[in-house]
PDB file of C-alpha atoms in Angstrom:
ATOM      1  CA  UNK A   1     -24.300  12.941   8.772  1.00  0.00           C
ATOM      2  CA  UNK A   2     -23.051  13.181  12.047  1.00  0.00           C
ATOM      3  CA  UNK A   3     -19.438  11.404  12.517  1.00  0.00           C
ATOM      4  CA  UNK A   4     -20.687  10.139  16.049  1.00  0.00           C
ATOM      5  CA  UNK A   5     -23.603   8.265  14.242  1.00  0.00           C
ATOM      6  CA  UNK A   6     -20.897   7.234  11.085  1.00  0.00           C
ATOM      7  CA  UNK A   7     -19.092   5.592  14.284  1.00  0.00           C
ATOM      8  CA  UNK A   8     -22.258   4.178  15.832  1.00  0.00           C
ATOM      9  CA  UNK A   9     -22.810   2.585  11.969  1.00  0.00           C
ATOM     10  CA  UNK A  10     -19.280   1.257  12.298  1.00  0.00           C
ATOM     11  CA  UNK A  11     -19.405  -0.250  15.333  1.00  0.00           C
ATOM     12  CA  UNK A  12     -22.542  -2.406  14.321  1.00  0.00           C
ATOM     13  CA  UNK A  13     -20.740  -3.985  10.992  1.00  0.00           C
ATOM     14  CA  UNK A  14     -17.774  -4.575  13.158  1.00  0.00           C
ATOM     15  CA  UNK A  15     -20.253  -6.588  16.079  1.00  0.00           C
ATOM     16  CA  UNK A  16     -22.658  -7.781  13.524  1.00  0.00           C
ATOM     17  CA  UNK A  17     -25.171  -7.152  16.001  1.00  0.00           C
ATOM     18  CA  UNK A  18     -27.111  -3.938  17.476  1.00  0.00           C
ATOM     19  CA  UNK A  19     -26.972  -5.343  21.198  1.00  0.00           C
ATOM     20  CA  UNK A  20     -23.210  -5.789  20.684  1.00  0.00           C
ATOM     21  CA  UNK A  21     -22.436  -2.603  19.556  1.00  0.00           C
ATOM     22  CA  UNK A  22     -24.083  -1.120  22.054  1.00  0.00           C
ATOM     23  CA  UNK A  23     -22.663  -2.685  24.516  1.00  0.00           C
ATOM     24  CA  UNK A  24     -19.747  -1.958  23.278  1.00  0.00           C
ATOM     25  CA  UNK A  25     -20.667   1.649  23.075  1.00  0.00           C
ATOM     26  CA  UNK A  26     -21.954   1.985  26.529  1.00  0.00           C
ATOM     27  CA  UNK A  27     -25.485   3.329  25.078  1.00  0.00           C
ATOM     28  CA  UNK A  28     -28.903   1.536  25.239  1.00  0.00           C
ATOM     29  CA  UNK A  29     -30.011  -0.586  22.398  1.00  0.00           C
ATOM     30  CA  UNK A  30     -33.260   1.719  21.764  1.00  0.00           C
ATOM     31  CA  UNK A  31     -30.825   4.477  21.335  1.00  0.00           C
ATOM     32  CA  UNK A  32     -28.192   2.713  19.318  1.00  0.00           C
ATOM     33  CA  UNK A  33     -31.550   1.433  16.700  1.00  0.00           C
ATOM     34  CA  UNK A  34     -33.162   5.124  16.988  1.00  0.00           C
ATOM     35  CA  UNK A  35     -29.920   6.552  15.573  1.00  0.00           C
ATOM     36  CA  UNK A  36     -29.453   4.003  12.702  1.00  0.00           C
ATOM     37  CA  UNK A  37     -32.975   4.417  11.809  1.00  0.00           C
ATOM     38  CA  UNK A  38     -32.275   8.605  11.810  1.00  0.00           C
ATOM     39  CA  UNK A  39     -29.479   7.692   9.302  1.00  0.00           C
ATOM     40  CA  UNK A  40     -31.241   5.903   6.958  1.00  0.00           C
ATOM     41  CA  UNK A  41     -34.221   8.195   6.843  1.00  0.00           C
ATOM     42  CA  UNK A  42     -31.390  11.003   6.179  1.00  0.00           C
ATOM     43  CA  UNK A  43     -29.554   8.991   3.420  1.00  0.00           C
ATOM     44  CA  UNK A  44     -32.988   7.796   2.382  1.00  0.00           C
ATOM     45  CA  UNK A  45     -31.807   4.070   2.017  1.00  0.00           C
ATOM     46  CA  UNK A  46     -31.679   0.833   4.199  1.00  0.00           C
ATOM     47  CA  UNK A  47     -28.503   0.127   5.330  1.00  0.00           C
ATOM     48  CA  UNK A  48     -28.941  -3.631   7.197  1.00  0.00           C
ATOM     49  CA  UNK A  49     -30.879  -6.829   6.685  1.00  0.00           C
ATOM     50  CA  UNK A  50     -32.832  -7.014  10.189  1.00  0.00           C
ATOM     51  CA  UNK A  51     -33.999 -10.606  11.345  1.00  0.00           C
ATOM     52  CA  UNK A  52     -35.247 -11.838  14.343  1.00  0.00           C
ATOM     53  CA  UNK A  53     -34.459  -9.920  17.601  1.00  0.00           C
ATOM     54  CA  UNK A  54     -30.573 -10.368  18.897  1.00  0.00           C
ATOM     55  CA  UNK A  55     -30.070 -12.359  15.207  1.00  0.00           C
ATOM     56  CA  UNK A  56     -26.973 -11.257  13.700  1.00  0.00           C
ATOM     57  CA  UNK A  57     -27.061  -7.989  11.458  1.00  0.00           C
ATOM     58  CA  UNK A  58     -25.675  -7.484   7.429  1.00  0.00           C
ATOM     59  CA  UNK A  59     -25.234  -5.417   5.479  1.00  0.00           C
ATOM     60  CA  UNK A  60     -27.353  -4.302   1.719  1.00  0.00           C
ATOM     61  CA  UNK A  61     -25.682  -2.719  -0.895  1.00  0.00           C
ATOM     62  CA  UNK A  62     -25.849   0.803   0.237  1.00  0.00           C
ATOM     63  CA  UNK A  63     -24.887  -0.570   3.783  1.00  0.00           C
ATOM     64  CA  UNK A  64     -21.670  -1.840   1.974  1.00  0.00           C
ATOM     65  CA  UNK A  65     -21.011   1.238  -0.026  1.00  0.00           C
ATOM     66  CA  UNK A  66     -21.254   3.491   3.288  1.00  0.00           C
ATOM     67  CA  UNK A  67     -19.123   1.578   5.440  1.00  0.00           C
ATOM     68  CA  UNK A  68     -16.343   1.804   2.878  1.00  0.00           C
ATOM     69  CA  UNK A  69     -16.431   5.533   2.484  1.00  0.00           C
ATOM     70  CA  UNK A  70     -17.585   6.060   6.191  1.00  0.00           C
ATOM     71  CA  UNK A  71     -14.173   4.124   6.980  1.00  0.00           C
ATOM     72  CA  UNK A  72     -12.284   6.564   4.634  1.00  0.00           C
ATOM     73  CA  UNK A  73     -14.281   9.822   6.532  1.00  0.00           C
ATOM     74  CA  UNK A  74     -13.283   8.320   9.930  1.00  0.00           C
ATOM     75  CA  UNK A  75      -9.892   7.697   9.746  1.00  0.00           C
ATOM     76  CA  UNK A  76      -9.153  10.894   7.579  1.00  0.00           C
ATOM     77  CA  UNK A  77     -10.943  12.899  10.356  1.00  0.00           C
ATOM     78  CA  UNK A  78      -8.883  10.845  13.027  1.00  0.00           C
ATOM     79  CA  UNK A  79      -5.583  11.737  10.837  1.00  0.00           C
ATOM     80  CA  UNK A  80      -6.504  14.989  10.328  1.00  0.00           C
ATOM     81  CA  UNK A  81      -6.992  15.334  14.454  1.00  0.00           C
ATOM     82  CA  UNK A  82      -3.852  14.053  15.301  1.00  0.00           C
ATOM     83  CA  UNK A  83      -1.725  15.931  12.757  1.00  0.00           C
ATOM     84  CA  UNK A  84      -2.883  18.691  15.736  1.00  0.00           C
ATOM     85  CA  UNK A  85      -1.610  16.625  18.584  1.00  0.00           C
ATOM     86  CA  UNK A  86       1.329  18.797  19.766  1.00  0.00           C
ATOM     87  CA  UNK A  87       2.061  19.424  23.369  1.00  0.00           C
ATOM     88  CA  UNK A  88       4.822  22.568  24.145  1.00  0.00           C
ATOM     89  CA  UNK A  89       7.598  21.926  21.562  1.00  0.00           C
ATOM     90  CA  UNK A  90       7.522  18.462  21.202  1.00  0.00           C
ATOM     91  CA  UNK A  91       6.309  17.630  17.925  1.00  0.00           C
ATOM     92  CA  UNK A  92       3.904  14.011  18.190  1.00  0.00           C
ATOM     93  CA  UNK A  93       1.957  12.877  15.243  1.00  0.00           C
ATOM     94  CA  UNK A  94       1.682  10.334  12.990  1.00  0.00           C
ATOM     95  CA  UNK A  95       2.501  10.168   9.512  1.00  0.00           C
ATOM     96  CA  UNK A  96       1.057   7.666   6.718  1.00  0.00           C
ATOM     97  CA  UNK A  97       2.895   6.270   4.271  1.00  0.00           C
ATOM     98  CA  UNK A  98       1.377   3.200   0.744  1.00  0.00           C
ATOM     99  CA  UNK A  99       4.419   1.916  -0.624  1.00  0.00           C
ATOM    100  CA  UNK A 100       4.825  -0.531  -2.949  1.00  0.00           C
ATOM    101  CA  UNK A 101       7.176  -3.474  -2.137  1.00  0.00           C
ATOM    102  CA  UNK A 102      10.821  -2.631  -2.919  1.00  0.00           C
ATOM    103  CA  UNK A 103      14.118  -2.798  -1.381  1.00  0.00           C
ATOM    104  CA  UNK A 104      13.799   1.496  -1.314  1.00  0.00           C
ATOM    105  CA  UNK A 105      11.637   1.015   1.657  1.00  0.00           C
ATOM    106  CA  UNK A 106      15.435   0.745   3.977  1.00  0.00           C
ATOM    107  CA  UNK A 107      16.125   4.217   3.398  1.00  0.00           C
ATOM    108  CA  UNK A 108      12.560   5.792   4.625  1.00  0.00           C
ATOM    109  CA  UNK A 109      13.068   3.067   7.388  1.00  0.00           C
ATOM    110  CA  UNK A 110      16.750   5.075   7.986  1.00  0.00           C
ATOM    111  CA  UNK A 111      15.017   8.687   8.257  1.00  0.00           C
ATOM    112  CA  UNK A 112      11.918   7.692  10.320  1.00  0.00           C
ATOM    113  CA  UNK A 113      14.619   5.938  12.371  1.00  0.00           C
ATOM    114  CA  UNK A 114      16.902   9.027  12.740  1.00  0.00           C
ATOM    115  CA  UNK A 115      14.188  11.345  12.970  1.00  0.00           C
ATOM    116  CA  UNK A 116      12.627   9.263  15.708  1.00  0.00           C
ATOM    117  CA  UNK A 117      15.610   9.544  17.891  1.00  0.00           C
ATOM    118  CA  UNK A 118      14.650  13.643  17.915  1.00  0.00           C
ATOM    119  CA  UNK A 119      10.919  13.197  17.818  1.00  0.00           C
ATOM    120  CA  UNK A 120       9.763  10.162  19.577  1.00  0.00           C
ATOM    121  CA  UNK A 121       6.570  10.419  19.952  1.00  0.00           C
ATOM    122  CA  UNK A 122       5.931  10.588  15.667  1.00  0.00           C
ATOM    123  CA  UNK A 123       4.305   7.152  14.870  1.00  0.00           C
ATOM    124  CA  UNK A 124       4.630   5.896  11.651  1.00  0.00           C
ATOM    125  CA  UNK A 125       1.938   3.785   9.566  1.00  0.00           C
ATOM    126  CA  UNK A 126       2.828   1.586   6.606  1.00  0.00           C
ATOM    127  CA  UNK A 127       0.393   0.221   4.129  1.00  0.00           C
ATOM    128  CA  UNK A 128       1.668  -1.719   0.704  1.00  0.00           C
ATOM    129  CA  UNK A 129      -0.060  -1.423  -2.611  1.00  0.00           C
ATOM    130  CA  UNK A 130       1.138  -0.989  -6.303  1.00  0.00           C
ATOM    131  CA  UNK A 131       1.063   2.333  -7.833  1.00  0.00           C
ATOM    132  CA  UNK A 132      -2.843   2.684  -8.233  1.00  0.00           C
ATOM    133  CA  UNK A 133      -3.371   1.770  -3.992  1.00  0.00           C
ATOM    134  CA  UNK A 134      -0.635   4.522  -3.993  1.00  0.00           C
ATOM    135  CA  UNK A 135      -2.260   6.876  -5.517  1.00  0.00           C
ATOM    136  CA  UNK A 136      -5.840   6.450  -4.203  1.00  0.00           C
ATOM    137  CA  UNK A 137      -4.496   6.865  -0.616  1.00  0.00           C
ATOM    138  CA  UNK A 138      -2.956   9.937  -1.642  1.00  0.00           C
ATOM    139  CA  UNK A 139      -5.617  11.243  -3.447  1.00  0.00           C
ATOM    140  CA  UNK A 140      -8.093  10.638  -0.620  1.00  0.00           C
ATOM    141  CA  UNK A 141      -5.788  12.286   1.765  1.00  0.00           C
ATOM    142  CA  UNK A 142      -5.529   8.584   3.848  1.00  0.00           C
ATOM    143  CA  UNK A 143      -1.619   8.950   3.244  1.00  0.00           C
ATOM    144  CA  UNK A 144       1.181  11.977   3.571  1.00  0.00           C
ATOM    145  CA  UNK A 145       3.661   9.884   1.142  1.00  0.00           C
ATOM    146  CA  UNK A 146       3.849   7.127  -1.204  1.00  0.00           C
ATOM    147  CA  UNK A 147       7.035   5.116  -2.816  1.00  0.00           C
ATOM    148  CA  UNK A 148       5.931   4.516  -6.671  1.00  0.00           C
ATOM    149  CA  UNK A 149       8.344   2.859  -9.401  1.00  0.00           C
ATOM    150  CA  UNK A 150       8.650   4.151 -12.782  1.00  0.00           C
ATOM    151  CA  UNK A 151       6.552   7.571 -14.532  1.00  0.00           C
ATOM    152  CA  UNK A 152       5.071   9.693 -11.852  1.00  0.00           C
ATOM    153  CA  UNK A 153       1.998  12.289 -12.900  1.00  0.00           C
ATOM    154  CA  UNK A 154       3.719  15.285 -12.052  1.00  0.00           C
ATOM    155  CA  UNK A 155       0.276  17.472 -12.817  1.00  0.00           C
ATOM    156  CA  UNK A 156      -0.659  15.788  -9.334  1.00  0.00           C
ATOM    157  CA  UNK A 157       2.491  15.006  -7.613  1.00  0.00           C
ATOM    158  CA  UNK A 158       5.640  16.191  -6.042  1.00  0.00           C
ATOM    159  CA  UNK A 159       8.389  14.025  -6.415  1.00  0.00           C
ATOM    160  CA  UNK A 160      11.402  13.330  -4.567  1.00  0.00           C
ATOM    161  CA  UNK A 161      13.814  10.590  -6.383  1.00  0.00           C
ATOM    162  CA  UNK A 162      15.369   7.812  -4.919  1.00  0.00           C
ATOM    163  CA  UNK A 163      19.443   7.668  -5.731  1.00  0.00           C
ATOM    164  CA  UNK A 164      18.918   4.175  -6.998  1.00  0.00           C
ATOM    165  CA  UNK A 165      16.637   2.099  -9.140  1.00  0.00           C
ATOM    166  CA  UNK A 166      15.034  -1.647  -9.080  1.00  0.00           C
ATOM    167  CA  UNK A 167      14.692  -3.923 -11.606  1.00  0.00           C
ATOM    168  CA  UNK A 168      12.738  -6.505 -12.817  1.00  0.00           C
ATOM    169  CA  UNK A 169      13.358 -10.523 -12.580  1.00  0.00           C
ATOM    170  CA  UNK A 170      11.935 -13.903 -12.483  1.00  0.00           C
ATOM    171  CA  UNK A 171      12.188 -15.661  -8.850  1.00  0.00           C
ATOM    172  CA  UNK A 172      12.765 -19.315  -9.672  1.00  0.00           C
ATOM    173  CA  UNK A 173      13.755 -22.413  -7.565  1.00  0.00           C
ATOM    174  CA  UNK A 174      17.055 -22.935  -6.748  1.00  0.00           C
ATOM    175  CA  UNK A 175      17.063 -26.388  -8.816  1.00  0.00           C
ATOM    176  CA  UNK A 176      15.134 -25.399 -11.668  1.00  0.00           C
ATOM    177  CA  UNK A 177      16.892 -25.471 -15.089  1.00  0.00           C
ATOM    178  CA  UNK A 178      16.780 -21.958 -15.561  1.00  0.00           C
ATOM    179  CA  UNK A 179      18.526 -20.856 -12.646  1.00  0.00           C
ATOM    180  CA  UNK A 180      21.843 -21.948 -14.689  1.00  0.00           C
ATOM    181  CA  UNK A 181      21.409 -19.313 -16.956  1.00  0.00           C
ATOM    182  CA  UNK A 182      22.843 -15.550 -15.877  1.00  0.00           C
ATOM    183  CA  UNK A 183      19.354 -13.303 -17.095  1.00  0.00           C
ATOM    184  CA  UNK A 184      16.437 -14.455 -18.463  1.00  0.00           C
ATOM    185  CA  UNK A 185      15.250 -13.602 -22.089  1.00  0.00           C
ATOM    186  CA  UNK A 186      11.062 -13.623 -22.962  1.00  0.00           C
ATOM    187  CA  UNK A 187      11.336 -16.617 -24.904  1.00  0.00           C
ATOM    188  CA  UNK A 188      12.679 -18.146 -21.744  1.00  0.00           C
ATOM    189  CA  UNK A 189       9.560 -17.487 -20.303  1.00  0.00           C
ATOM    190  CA  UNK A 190       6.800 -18.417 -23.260  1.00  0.00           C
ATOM    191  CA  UNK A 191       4.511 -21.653 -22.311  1.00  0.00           C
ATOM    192  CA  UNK A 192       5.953 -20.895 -18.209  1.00  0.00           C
ATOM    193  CA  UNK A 193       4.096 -21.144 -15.247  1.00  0.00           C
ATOM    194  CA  UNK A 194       3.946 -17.248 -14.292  1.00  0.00           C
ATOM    195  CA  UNK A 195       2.559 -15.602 -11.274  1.00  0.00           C
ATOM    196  CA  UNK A 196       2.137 -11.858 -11.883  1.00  0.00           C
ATOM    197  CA  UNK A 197       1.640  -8.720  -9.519  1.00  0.00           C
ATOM    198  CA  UNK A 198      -1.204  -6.337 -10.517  1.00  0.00           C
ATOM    199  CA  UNK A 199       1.138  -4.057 -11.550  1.00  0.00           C
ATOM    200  CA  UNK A 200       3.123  -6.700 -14.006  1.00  0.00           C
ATOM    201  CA  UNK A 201       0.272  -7.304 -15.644  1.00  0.00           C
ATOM    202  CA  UNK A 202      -0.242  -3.649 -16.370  1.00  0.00           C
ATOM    203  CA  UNK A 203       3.217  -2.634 -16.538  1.00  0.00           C
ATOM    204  CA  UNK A 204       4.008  -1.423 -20.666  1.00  0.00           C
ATOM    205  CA  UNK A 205       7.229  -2.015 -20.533  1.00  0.00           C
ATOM    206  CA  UNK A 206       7.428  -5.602 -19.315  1.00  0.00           C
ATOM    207  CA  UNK A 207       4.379  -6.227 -21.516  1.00  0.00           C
ATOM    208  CA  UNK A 208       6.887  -4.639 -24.156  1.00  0.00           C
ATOM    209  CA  UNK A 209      10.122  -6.918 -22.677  1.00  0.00           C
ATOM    210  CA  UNK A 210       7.689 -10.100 -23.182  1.00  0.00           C
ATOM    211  CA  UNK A 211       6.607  -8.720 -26.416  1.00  0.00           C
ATOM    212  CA  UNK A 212       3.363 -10.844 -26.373  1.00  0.00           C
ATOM    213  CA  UNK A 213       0.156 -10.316 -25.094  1.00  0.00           C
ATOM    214  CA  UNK A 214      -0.902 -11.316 -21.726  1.00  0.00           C
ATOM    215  CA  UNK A 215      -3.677 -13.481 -23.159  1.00  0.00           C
ATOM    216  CA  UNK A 216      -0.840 -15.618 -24.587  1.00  0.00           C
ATOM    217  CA  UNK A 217       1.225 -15.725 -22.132  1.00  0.00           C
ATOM    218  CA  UNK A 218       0.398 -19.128 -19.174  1.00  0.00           C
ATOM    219  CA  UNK A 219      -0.515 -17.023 -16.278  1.00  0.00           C
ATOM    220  CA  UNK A 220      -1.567 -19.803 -13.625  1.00  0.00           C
ATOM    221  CA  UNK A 221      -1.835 -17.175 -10.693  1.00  0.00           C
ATOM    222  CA  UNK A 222      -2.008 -12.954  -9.563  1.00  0.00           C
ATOM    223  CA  UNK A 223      -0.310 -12.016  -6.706  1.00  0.00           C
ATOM    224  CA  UNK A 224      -0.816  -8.626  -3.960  1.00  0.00           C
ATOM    225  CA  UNK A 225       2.290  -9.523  -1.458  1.00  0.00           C
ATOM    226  CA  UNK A 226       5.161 -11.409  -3.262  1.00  0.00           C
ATOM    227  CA  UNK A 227       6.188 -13.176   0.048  1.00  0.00           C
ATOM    228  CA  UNK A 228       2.754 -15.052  -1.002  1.00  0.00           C
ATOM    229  CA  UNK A 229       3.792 -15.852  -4.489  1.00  0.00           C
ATOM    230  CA  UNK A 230       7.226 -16.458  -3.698  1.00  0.00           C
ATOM    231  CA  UNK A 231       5.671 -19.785  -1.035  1.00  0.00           C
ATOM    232  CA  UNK A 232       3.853 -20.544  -4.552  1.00  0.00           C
ATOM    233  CA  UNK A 233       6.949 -21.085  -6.312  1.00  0.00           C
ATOM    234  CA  UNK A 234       8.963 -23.009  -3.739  1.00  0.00           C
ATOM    235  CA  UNK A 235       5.622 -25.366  -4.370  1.00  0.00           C
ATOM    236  CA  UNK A 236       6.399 -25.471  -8.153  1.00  0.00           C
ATOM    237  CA  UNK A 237       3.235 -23.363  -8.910  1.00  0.00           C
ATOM    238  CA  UNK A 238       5.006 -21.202 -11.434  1.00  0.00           C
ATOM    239  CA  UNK A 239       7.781 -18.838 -11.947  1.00  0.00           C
ATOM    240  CA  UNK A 240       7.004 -15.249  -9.586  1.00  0.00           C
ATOM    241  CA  UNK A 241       7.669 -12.077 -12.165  1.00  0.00           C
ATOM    242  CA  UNK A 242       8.891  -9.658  -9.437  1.00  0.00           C
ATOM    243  CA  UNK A 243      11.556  -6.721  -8.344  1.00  0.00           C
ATOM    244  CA  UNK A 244      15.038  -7.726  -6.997  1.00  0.00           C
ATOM    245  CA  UNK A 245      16.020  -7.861  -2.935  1.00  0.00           C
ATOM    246  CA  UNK A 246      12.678  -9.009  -1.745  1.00  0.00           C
ATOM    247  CA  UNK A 247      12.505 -12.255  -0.672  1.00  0.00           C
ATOM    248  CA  UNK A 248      15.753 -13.753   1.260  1.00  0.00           C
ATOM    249  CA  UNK A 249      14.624 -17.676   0.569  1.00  0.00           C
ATOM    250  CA  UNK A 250      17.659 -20.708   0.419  1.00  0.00           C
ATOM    251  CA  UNK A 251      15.457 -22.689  -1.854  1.00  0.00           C
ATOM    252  CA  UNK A 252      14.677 -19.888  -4.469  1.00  0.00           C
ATOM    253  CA  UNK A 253      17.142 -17.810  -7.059  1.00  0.00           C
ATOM    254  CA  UNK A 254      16.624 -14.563  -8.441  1.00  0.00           C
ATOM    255  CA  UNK A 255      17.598 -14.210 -12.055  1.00  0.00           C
ATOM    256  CA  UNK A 256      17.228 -10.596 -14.214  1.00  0.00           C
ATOM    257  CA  UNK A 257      15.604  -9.877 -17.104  1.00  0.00           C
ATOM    258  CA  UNK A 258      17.670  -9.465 -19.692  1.00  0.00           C
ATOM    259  CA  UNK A 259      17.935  -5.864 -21.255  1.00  0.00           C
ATOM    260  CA  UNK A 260      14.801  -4.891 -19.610  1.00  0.00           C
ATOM    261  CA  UNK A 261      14.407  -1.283 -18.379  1.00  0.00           C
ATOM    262  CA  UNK A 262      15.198  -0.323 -14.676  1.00  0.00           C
ATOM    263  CA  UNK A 263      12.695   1.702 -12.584  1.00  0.00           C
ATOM    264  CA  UNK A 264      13.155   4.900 -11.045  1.00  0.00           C
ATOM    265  CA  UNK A 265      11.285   5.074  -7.859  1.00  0.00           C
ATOM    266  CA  UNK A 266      10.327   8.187  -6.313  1.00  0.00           C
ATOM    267  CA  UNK A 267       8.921   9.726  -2.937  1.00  0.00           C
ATOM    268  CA  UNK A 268       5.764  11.006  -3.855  1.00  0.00           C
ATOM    269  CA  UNK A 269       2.995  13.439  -2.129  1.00  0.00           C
ATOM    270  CA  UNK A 270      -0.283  15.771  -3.243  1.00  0.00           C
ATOM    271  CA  UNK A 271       0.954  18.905  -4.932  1.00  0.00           C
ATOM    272  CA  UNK A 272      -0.085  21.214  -2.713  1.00  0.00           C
ATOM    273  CA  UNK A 273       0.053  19.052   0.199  1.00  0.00           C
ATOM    274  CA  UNK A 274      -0.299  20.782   3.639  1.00  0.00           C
ATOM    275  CA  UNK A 275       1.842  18.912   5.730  1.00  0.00           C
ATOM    276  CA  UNK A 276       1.553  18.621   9.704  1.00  0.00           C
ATOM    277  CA  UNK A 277       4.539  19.910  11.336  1.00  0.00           C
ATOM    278  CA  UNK A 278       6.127  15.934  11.892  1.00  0.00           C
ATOM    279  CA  UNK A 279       5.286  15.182   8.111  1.00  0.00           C
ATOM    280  CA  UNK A 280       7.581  18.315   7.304  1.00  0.00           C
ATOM    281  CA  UNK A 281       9.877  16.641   9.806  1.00  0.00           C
ATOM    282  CA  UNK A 282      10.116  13.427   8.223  1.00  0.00           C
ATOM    283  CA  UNK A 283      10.136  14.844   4.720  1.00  0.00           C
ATOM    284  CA  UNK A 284      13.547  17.172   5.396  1.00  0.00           C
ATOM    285  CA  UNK A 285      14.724  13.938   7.109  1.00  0.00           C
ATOM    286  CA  UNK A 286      14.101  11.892   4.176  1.00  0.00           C
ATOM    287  CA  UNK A 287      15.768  13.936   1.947  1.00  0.00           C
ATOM    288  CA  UNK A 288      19.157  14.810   4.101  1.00  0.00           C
ATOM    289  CA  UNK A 289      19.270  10.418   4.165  1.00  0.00           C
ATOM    290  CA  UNK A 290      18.776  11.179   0.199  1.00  0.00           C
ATOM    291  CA  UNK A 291      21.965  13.300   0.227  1.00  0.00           C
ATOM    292  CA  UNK A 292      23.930  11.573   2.982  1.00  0.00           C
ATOM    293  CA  UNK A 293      23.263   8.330   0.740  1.00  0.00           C
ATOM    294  CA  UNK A 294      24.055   9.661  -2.482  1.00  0.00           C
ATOM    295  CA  UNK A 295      27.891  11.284  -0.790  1.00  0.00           C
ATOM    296  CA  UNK A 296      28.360   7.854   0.343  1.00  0.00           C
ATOM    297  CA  UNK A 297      28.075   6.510  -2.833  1.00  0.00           C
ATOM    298  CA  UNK A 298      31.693   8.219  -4.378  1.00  0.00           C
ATOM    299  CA  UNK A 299      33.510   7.120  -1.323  1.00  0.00           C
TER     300      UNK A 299
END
């Protein structure tokens, strides 16, 4: 497969259409079809329900399957191009980081800041995701860093730790009940409204904390972005299970669980990672904020 043709497919699941793409391509239509057709006959599979002429295009199964991985091919070839953008001395780049939502995210934002002042022409790309979008993106080379809470694999990771840790809580209304008390304890919680992250819902130890299963516990919704969950609660939907610091709202509360375990969180990359000259950059950056921090700390 040609990555031209892997950007021809692209463009036509983006238009929905042949004629659009090609349009948008600046190529013929005959051409645009003649090269889908080649790619088909190469993967030996159709990749688009065809209709009537100018109807719109979609995708089969396999049409689905490559567009995900052709995405992943495309933008690790574009990454991997642009880690070799460098013109004299002046380092340009960009670097990639998944991190899952926590209040840790101010001191990357404090390096990428400082080392932006020296470099700035280094972009920087954020994506959110718990610990398992973390590590995909890593794995598949779509990201040069992730930010992870708690037990890190160190058979596939370097790890750089944080001088600080989260914690887990129960976002509440302001005039609920519970927001009198000082922490919350599981039985607190038992026959609750809950909204849970992907990663609660996983998570051992709060499973532990709760000490009941999930399939007893009233779980009336999932959450990916706990801005989202945290509008659910100020409707009275339920009571958001989520880290400290991340949503500033005047009609909600944040109240700890009691005697549950804090998270380390951690810096994490590839083992064996070879880093473009900015990612080095950012990475000694991110570390002298580490140190700066910590100093600050017993002053």
């Amino acid at each position: 497969m040609e990555l031209r043709v892997l950007r021809y497919f692209l463009a036509v699941t983006k238009a929905e259409s042949v004629s659009g793409a090609a349009e948008t391509l600046n190529i013929t239509q005959p051409t645009l079809s003649r090269q889908l057709m080649d790619l088909e006959n190469e993967l030996g599979a159709t990749l688009f329900h065809r209709g009537r002429r100018n109807q719109k295009v979609t995708l089969t199964e396999a049409g689905v399957f490559l567009r995900k991985h052709a995405e992943e091919i495309i933008s690790l070839t574009d990454k991997t191009e642009a880690a070799f953008s460098l013109s004299g001395d002046s380092i340009t780049g960009d670097i990639y980081i998944c991190a899952g939502e926590t209040d840790a995210i101010r001191i990357l934002a404090r390096a990428a800041k400082k080392l932006r002042e020296r470099c700035p022409k280094i972009h920087y790309h954020i994506s959110s995701g718990d610990g398992a979008d973390v590590e995909e993106r890593l794995d598949k080379g779509l990201a040069d860093f992730g930010i992870v809470l708690g037990v890190v694999d160190r058979n596939r990771y370097e790890a750089q730790a944080l001088p600080f840790k989260d914690r887990w809580g129960v976002l509440m209304r302001r005039d609920d009940p519970m927001a009198r008390l000082e922490n919350i304890c599981p039985e607190d919680l038992y026959n609750k409204p809950l909204i849970l992250s992907r990663q609660t819902i996983s998570d051992a130890q709060i499973l532990r904390w709760l000490n009941k299963p999930k399939e007893e516990l009233n779980i009336v919704a999932t959450y990916s972005l706990v801005y989202n969950a945290a509008i659910m609660t100020v409707e009275n939907i339920g009571y958001t299970l989520t880290l400290d610091k991340l949503i500033n709202n005047a009609d909600l509360c944040f109240r700890p669980l009691k005697d549950s375990p804090e998270l380390p969180i951690y810096l994490i990359w590839k083992k064996y990672q070879a880093f473009s000259r900015a990612a080095n950059l950012f990475l000694n950056q991110f570390r002298q904020e580490i140190t700066e921090y910590s100093k600050s700390m017993f002053f």
